[in-house]
Amino acid sequence: MGLSAAAPLWGPPGLLLAIALHPALSVPLHRDYCVLGAGPAGLQMAYFLQRAGRDYAVFERAPRPGSFFTRYPRHRKLISINKRYTGKANAEFNLRHDWNSLLSHDPRLLFRHYSRAYFPDARDMVRYLGDFADTLGLRVQYNTTIAHVTLDKDRQAWNGHYFILTEQKGQVHQCSVLLVATGLSVPNQVDFPGSEYAEGYESVSVNPEDFIGQNVLILGRGNSAFETAENILGVTNFIHMLSRSRVRLSWATHYVGDLRSLRLNSGNAFGKKYPLIRASYESKGSRGLFILGTASHSVDYRKSAGGFIHGFRYTVRVVHRLLEHRHHSVTWPATELPITQLTSSIVRRVNEASGLYQMFGVLADVILLKENSTAFEYLEEFPIQMLAQLETLTGRKAKHGLFVINMEYGRNFSGPDKDVFFDDRSVGHTEDAWQSNFLHPVIYYYRYLPTEQEVRFRPAHWPLPRPTAIHHIVEDFLTDWTAPIGHILPLRRFLENCLDTDLRSFYAESCFLFALTRQKLPPFCQQGYLRMQGLVSTESLQQHRVESRLLQDYAPTGRRLEDSSQQPGDQEPLGSPLAPGPLTRSLDSNKEEL
Amino acid sequence: MQLQLIMFSSFNVFRVGISFVIMCIFYMPTINSLPELSPQKYFSTLQPGKASLAYFCQADSPRTSVFLEELNEAIRPLQDYGISVAKVNCVKEEISRYCGKEKDLMKAYLFKGNILLREFPTDTLFDVNAIVAHVLFALLFNEVKYITNLEDLQNIENALKGKANIIFSYVRAIGIPEHRAVMEAAFVYGTTYQFVLTTEIALLESIGYVTEVAEDPQQVSTVHLQLGLPLVFIVSQQATYEADRRTAEWVAWRLLGKAGVLLLLRDSLEVNIPQDANVVFKRAEKGVPVEFLVLHDVDLIISHVENNMHIEEIQEDEDSDMEGPDIDVQDDEVAETVFRDRKRKLPLELTVELTEETFNATVMASDSIVLFYAGWQAVSMAFLQSYIDVAVKLKGTSTMLLTRINCADWSDVCTKQNVTEFPIVKMYKKGKNPVSYAGMLGTEDLLKFIQLNRISYPVNITSIQEAEEYLSGELYKDLISYSSVSVLGLFSPTMKTAKEDFSEAGNYLKGYVITGIYSEEDVLLLSTKYAASLPALLLARHTEGKIESVPLASTHAQDIVQIITDALLEMFPEITVENLPSYFRLQKPLLILFSDGSVNPQYKKAILTLVKQKYLDSFTPCWLNLKNTPVGREILRAYFDPLPPLPLLVLVNLHSGGQVFAFPSDQAIIEENLVSWLEKLEAGLENHITILPAQEWKPPLPAYDFLSMIDAATSQHGTRKVPKYMKETDVQENDKEQHEDKSAVRKEPIETLRIKHWNRSNWFKEAEKSFRRDKEL
């Protein structure tokens, strides 16, 4: 225990934590996990720890959860959307439009049951967080202020040291892992001649009458500045807004922390002083110390949603999964599936996953191929900056190649001052998919797991190192990537060419034919038909099969099979079975649903 | 011999050029600079048979000039044709005769090996197109004949009649881009066609594109129709002949390469055509009647033709793509058929659609079958049809509730039920764990599964009489059509573990085969009757009316399952799409008797005799009824050419080597012949008729190579000088500039860079072509 260990915990000051050298006086209570703060991030972590049956405690200064929201935003309107009806039933998908709910197994604990407003009132958030903690029986110690945190070196400890937390009242806690979810609640200090006359957002009056007939200068052009301006607009002479940079509108930057509308705004007026942490949300200074929630936003600052509930509910789950593997040998959850399900598993995720969508560029799905590419493991929402360390962090093996599924905006699109409504901004043709501008799925294929060097020195503006091959699924305004020709077919071709195999599906009759006329069978027949799970066609489908000419009519026309190899690039003899016949269908059929 | 005129915007020509450039960008990034050599050094580098273009200049001449820039540009294209380019600096010490005396008299020389082919004053090589055109023109002296008058053309035509096709091309001048395009085309196709080139417009005009006819336009056929081009007849009569002829010539000139133009002489015509018609239009498609038109303007004729050949043009475009099948066309039969069938309405109401709210309540309330599917997944949707067919067949008769849940909507429910792939069928019965259906995804097998699951297995049999009814098929009369075999496990009451294991096996096989258990005190009566020592299985084959006994040596559930599944196999089964996998599993060569209809009982008897005599132990004998399994014909076509008359007996060595042997079709299928054939086979004296292909299943078509497209776009950007660091004040301006720049780039490269090739194999092929040409040069 000493100064050197404790001091560099955070570089910049500004977190409410004070670090001291007080040796513990009372008998310490041991906890495997200590969570500081019962805000949304702290409660989210508590939920995962509770579900996993871990030994944990949450310490909260205030008497109830979410004390931040009892005071902020000052004008009481949240800027996080609460879209209660999306036209879809898929609960996972709907979380894309629900920016306030925490993750849980209990559908009653969805924010839409707490507010009808699209931009809800902060009081509803306080009520929601209280219910979340109570209903799930989370172990939170309220009215508990942690006065000191020290490090106690101990070889037996999980991380080589314990975190010693001392309450104001003197009670001491010994924690193996410390999860800090205290948010950012120290305001930016301004310092210039005359700054003593400035009123901070944290204390400014919210009563417009206090500003009647005045000239007001607002420093900053963020959400809080506009929130304040809007509130007093009707009564002032002039409002000047001054800022170092030009106004950033979030529809131009895709960053939810930027101004989302000129009318509604709040929050986020506090500094850009985030602690130094890794992409795994662990402190660079002390092993076993993790930063959750708003304070973890440095990982994706100005890029993704990690500073907001709808982002950090997923990053908190990432931290939990990393901890489960590190301390409890629970490998990162994954589904193992036969290779014939590869295309479908990707289509399913990109169409419904919320974590991928909210935390684009930060969390990505990873597919680990098994030997000979006959099967794969699907891992959801892995922090992509940690890709090189995937094996040690998840306990899974990436020996035979991998796919990474990331959501991306086009590179031409985003940025302050760019006209997001320029002509031709949407891409409709499959071959132009790589130029898609709106958020769309991008699949990276690597033969080998990239190294740390490769991740660090990746090309500029690339979220990941240069892959062996890349696929963009063409953008879709409704984020519906299920068009058979426009989305699924090109994806299959990409996967086939990466794996050097044929991933088409076949009816049992075709597999029967292949089984008796070829020495090898395509994966779909091997994994389905030969295991007595072939797909039998119905009369109506059989008729379409004949008409489509994908199936050879059984009229005698001489030997043909022997030379109808399905090699890429080979010109297929016309009329060979399953060779693409002269089907003419325009690409406009993209939008036609099954 | 055919005379063809080609337009020099042809796709083929440019395609070659483009893929070369791309190849070079990625593979030969270093060969961009013009090598500068001394004369001595230069001549030492010349290789026999290799062409080389050298520009000789004074050492003190300016280092840059317009010509040098163009020459530099030409390095890459010429490199693609195996022609090297160099700049030779004439120095005083080394006097070469190629070094001119004055600065402005410097020339470029084309060598092949060390033989001088041509010298070019620099002003003829005015730009990169001229350089490439002139150099290729010199090299392809024989492949491209330059002519100036009609006589030359006729001589060439006469010489080649019946031997080769001629491509006649007209360009306005030598050295212009069109000339280069012709030369590049000639480089690739020069061995296939005789190229004839002229710059004389008079020659072009004198050829005459207009043929005169006096027959029924419906019957007229020219080379144009064969090429898929329509015909335009200009209707003429004596009085206006001269004017009509000029009109026809003019139309022909305008429609060059798009349609054939003929002058139809109305006066000598035997068939009647409408009085007022002055133009007849005949489409290239066969059987389409000709159109009689009244058009008073040449432009109207042109636009009529152009508007009506649109479809043709698209097809031509696809043909010239030279990439075979289009990768945007569906080649997955399941996806394609489901898509084609998407508008048909299924009687979905026969099944209950479940949601998150109703799922648990429904499967708890009644015995249910649940189909988990995804609305966007083709295999799911194909199977949904069979599922609905099952519902139709069971309508009003089953106690089992048929339900379905779309996992695209109710993802969480599916995940909670451990469903991670589609489609999945599960059976939920009160108080029991859900069971996943593992059979064929088709109506018949699923129906069988549902029907057999009306009772639970193994059935507990309690009296000898009941056991006999069970074995005779009386007990479950309505079920035995779904399970041709009933299994009865015989145990003495004390065999506890054996009974448990058997119960486990029976439970595992529920839905696929009927199992029962008998372990009363009087079990010995049964074991004696069927000569089975306990524990044992009795297998009642209902179709054959036979009961066999199998001793249970091992009583592990897994082994029992194996014994039962093996016992379900027949000795000489009719092989079908549905049952092949069970026999395929045995890994033995198949001895298949192909029969057009039911198998001849005598053949069957002969083969069964051989089976009993153990001749066929190393094979799986079976027969295939082409009436039930029509795909069998396709199989036969893969084996035989030509197809001998049926029946046919073949031995297919599926699992090792893929050889197919045919029993001589002139021999009768009787025991002796079969035995001697098998003996010859074993001795290696029979020749196989074919070997099944052993190719791996590779990607059917390439994918879009987005990585290369991104690279190409990036490298285009890279050539512009972008300042490494931007000053604060510059940001705004730069932003704007880049933005504009991007939108400009967006249009252009994408059009040209629609590279569909995934593998570079096609580029290599093109490269190979050029290397082959190198050798010929």
mmCIF file of N, CA, C and O in Angstrom, chain A residues 184-221:
data_model
loop_
_atom_site.group_PDB
_atom_site.id
_atom_site.type_symbol
_atom_site.label_atom_id
_atom_site.label_comp_id
_atom_site.label_asym_id
_atom_site.label_seq_id
_atom_site.Cartn_x
_atom_site.Cartn_y
_atom_site.Cartn_z
ATOM 1 N N LEU A 184 -20.022 11.785 -14.133
ATOM 2 C CA LEU A 184 -19.139 12.947 -14.143
ATOM 3 C C LEU A 184 -19.905 14.087 -13.534
ATOM 4 O O LEU A 184 -20.753 14.678 -14.169
ATOM 5 N N SER A 185 -19.615 14.411 -12.281
ATOM 6 C CA SER A 185 -20.447 15.468 -11.718
ATOM 7 C C SER A 185 -19.648 16.647 -11.187
ATOM 8 O O SER A 185 -20.108 17.360 -10.341
ATOM 9 N N VAL A 186 -18.451 16.847 -11.672
ATOM 10 C CA VAL A 186 -17.734 18.070 -11.312
ATOM 11 C C VAL A 186 -17.707 18.966 -12.535
ATOM 12 O O VAL A 186 -17.225 18.589 -13.579
ATOM 13 N N PRO A 187 -18.265 20.173 -12.407
ATOM 14 C CA PRO A 187 -18.384 21.028 -13.587
ATOM 15 C C PRO A 187 -17.041 21.557 -14.075
ATOM 16 O O PRO A 187 -16.071 21.618 -13.339
ATOM 17 N N ASN A 188 -17.035 21.912 -15.344
ATOM 18 C CA ASN A 188 -15.887 22.569 -15.960
ATOM 19 C C ASN A 188 -15.622 23.880 -15.230
ATOM 20 O O ASN A 188 -16.533 24.674 -15.045
ATOM 21 N N GLN A 189 -14.394 24.120 -14.823
ATOM 22 C CA GLN A 189 -14.090 25.417 -14.222
ATOM 23 C C GLN A 189 -13.599 26.340 -15.327
ATOM 24 O O GLN A 189 -12.735 25.965 -16.105
ATOM 25 N N VAL A 190 -14.192 27.514 -15.391
ATOM 26 C CA VAL A 190 -13.686 28.481 -16.363
ATOM 27 C C VAL A 190 -12.785 29.459 -15.632
ATOM 28 O O VAL A 190 -12.969 29.736 -14.457
ATOM 29 N N ASP A 191 -11.815 29.940 -16.326
ATOM 30 C CA ASP A 191 -10.884 30.852 -15.695
ATOM 31 C C ASP A 191 -10.469 31.919 -16.698
ATOM 32 O O ASP A 191 -9.679 31.663 -17.597
ATOM 33 N N PHE A 192 -11.070 33.051 -16.570
ATOM 34 C CA PHE A 192 -10.679 34.188 -17.418
ATOM 35 C C PHE A 192 -11.087 35.449 -16.659
ATOM 36 O O PHE A 192 -11.910 35.372 -15.730
ATOM 37 N N PRO A 193 -10.538 36.580 -17.035
ATOM 38 C CA PRO A 193 -10.921 37.807 -16.294
ATOM 39 C C PRO A 193 -12.426 37.990 -16.359
ATOM 40 O O PRO A 193 -13.007 37.966 -17.443
ATOM 41 N N GLY A 194 -13.018 38.096 -15.257
ATOM 42 C CA GLY A 194 -14.469 38.259 -15.221
ATOM 43 C C GLY A 194 -15.202 36.964 -15.001
ATOM 44 O O GLY A 194 -16.429 36.950 -14.873
ATOM 45 N N SER A 195 -14.477 35.874 -14.931
ATOM 46 C CA SER A 195 -15.158 34.590 -14.795
ATOM 47 C C SER A 195 -15.890 34.491 -13.462
ATOM 48 O O SER A 195 -16.801 33.683 -13.313
ATOM 49 N N GLU A 196 -15.445 35.339 -12.515
ATOM 50 C CA GLU A 196 -16.128 35.281 -11.217
ATOM 51 C C GLU A 196 -17.589 35.718 -11.326
ATOM 52 O O GLU A 196 -18.409 35.437 -10.475
ATOM 53 N N TYR A 197 -17.946 36.414 -12.438
ATOM 54 C CA TYR A 197 -19.338 36.837 -12.604
ATOM 55 C C TYR A 197 -20.178 35.783 -13.323
ATOM 56 O O TYR A 197 -21.361 35.941 -13.518
ATOM 57 N N ALA A 198 -19.533 34.727 -13.770
ATOM 58 C CA ALA A 198 -20.271 33.714 -14.528
ATOM 59 C C ALA A 198 -21.077 32.814 -13.602
ATOM 60 O O ALA A 198 -20.679 32.556 -12.466
ATOM 61 N N GLU A 199 -22.184 32.363 -14.111
ATOM 62 C CA GLU A 199 -23.059 31.459 -13.352
ATOM 63 C C GLU A 199 -22.958 30.077 -13.994
ATOM 64 O O GLU A 199 -23.099 29.967 -15.222
ATOM 65 N N GLY A 200 -22.665 29.058 -13.240
ATOM 66 C CA GLY A 200 -22.524 27.713 -13.819
ATOM 67 C C GLY A 200 -23.877 27.084 -14.088
ATOM 68 O O GLY A 200 -24.872 27.413 -13.460
ATOM 69 N N TYR A 201 -23.878 26.163 -15.020
ATOM 70 C CA TYR A 201 -25.108 25.444 -15.360
ATOM 71 C C TYR A 201 -25.677 24.725 -14.148
ATOM 72 O O TYR A 201 -26.878 24.646 -13.941
ATOM 73 N N GLU A 202 -24.755 24.255 -13.302
ATOM 74 C CA GLU A 202 -25.187 23.482 -12.141
ATOM 75 C C GLU A 202 -25.964 24.328 -11.134
ATOM 76 O O GLU A 202 -26.704 23.803 -10.320
ATOM 77 N N SER A 203 -25.764 25.689 -11.197
ATOM 78 C CA SER A 203 -26.437 26.496 -10.188
ATOM 79 C C SER A 203 -27.306 27.595 -10.792
ATOM 80 O O SER A 203 -27.933 28.345 -10.074
ATOM 81 N N VAL A 204 -27.332 27.682 -12.116
ATOM 82 C CA VAL A 204 -28.078 28.769 -12.736
ATOM 83 C C VAL A 204 -29.577 28.631 -12.430
ATOM 84 O O VAL A 204 -30.093 27.521 -12.317
ATOM 85 N N SER A 205 -30.215 29.771 -12.305
ATOM 86 C CA SER A 205 -31.648 29.731 -12.016
ATOM 87 C C SER A 205 -32.401 29.179 -13.215
ATOM 88 O O SER A 205 -32.066 29.468 -14.366
ATOM 89 N N VAL A 206 -33.427 28.393 -12.933
ATOM 90 C CA VAL A 206 -34.225 27.876 -14.036
ATOM 91 C C VAL A 206 -35.513 28.681 -14.177
ATOM 92 O O VAL A 206 -36.371 28.352 -14.970
ATOM 93 N N ASN A 207 -35.594 29.730 -13.409
ATOM 94 C CA ASN A 207 -36.778 30.579 -13.476
ATOM 95 C C ASN A 207 -36.530 31.705 -14.477
ATOM 96 O O ASN A 207 -35.717 32.597 -14.233
ATOM 97 N N PRO A 208 -37.260 31.737 -15.580
ATOM 98 C CA PRO A 208 -37.011 32.743 -16.612
ATOM 99 C C PRO A 208 -37.154 34.164 -16.081
ATOM 100 O O PRO A 208 -36.504 35.078 -16.567
ATOM 101 N N GLU A 209 -37.960 34.356 -15.070
ATOM 102 C CA GLU A 209 -38.206 35.704 -14.574
ATOM 103 C C GLU A 209 -36.948 36.362 -14.048
ATOM 104 O O GLU A 209 -36.826 37.580 -14.033
ATOM 105 N N ASP A 210 -35.992 35.550 -13.652
ATOM 106 C CA ASP A 210 -34.740 36.109 -13.154
ATOM 107 C C ASP A 210 -33.924 36.761 -14.267
ATOM 108 O O ASP A 210 -32.914 37.397 -14.008
ATOM 109 N N PHE A 211 -34.343 36.556 -15.535
ATOM 110 C CA PHE A 211 -33.535 37.070 -16.642
ATOM 111 C C PHE A 211 -34.256 38.148 -17.443
ATOM 112 O O PHE A 211 -33.788 38.547 -18.491
ATOM 113 N N ILE A 212 -35.376 38.610 -16.920
ATOM 114 C CA ILE A 212 -36.186 39.551 -17.694
ATOM 115 C C ILE A 212 -35.378 40.791 -18.056
ATOM 116 O O ILE A 212 -34.708 41.395 -17.228
ATOM 117 N N GLY A 213 -35.376 41.129 -19.319
ATOM 118 C CA GLY A 213 -34.762 42.365 -19.806
ATOM 119 C C GLY A 213 -33.253 42.389 -19.734
ATOM 120 O O GLY A 213 -32.634 43.439 -19.847
ATOM 121 N N GLN A 214 -32.616 41.240 -19.587
ATOM 122 C CA GLN A 214 -31.166 41.235 -19.470
ATOM 123 C C GLN A 214 -30.503 40.825 -20.778
ATOM 124 O O GLN A 214 -31.114 40.209 -21.646
ATOM 125 N N ASN A 215 -29.223 41.202 -20.886
ATOM 126 C CA ASN A 215 -28.396 40.672 -21.964
ATOM 127 C C ASN A 215 -27.603 39.498 -21.408
ATOM 128 O O ASN A 215 -26.922 39.636 -20.402
ATOM 129 N N VAL A 216 -27.731 38.370 -22.045
ATOM 130 C CA VAL A 216 -27.111 37.164 -21.477
ATOM 131 C C VAL A 216 -26.058 36.619 -22.429
ATOM 132 O O VAL A 216 -26.294 36.495 -23.633
ATOM 133 N N LEU A 217 -24.907 36.327 -21.885
ATOM 134 C CA LEU A 217 -23.857 35.666 -22.660
ATOM 135 C C LEU A 217 -23.748 34.229 -22.175
ATOM 136 O O LEU A 217 -23.595 33.979 -20.978
ATOM 137 N N ILE A 218 -23.915 33.290 -23.094
ATOM 138 C CA ILE A 218 -23.802 31.879 -22.698
ATOM 139 C C ILE A 218 -22.518 31.325 -23.282
ATOM 140 O O ILE A 218 -22.275 31.450 -24.495
ATOM 141 N N LEU A 219 -21.712 30.777 -22.427
ATOM 142 C CA LEU A 219 -20.462 30.176 -22.895
ATOM 143 C C LEU A 219 -20.734 28.725 -23.265
ATOM 144 O O LEU A 219 -21.215 27.957 -22.450
ATOM 145 N N GLY A 220 -20.441 28.404 -24.478
ATOM 146 C CA GLY A 220 -20.662 27.017 -24.903
ATOM 147 C C GLY A 220 -21.850 26.914 -25.828
ATOM 148 O O GLY A 220 -22.754 27.756 -25.802
ATOM 149 N N ARG A 221 -21.800 25.985 -26.679
ATOM 150 C CA ARG A 221 -22.914 25.781 -27.623
ATOM 151 C C ARG A 221 -23.362 24.326 -27.624
ATOM 152 O O ARG A 221 -23.726 23.769 -28.641
#
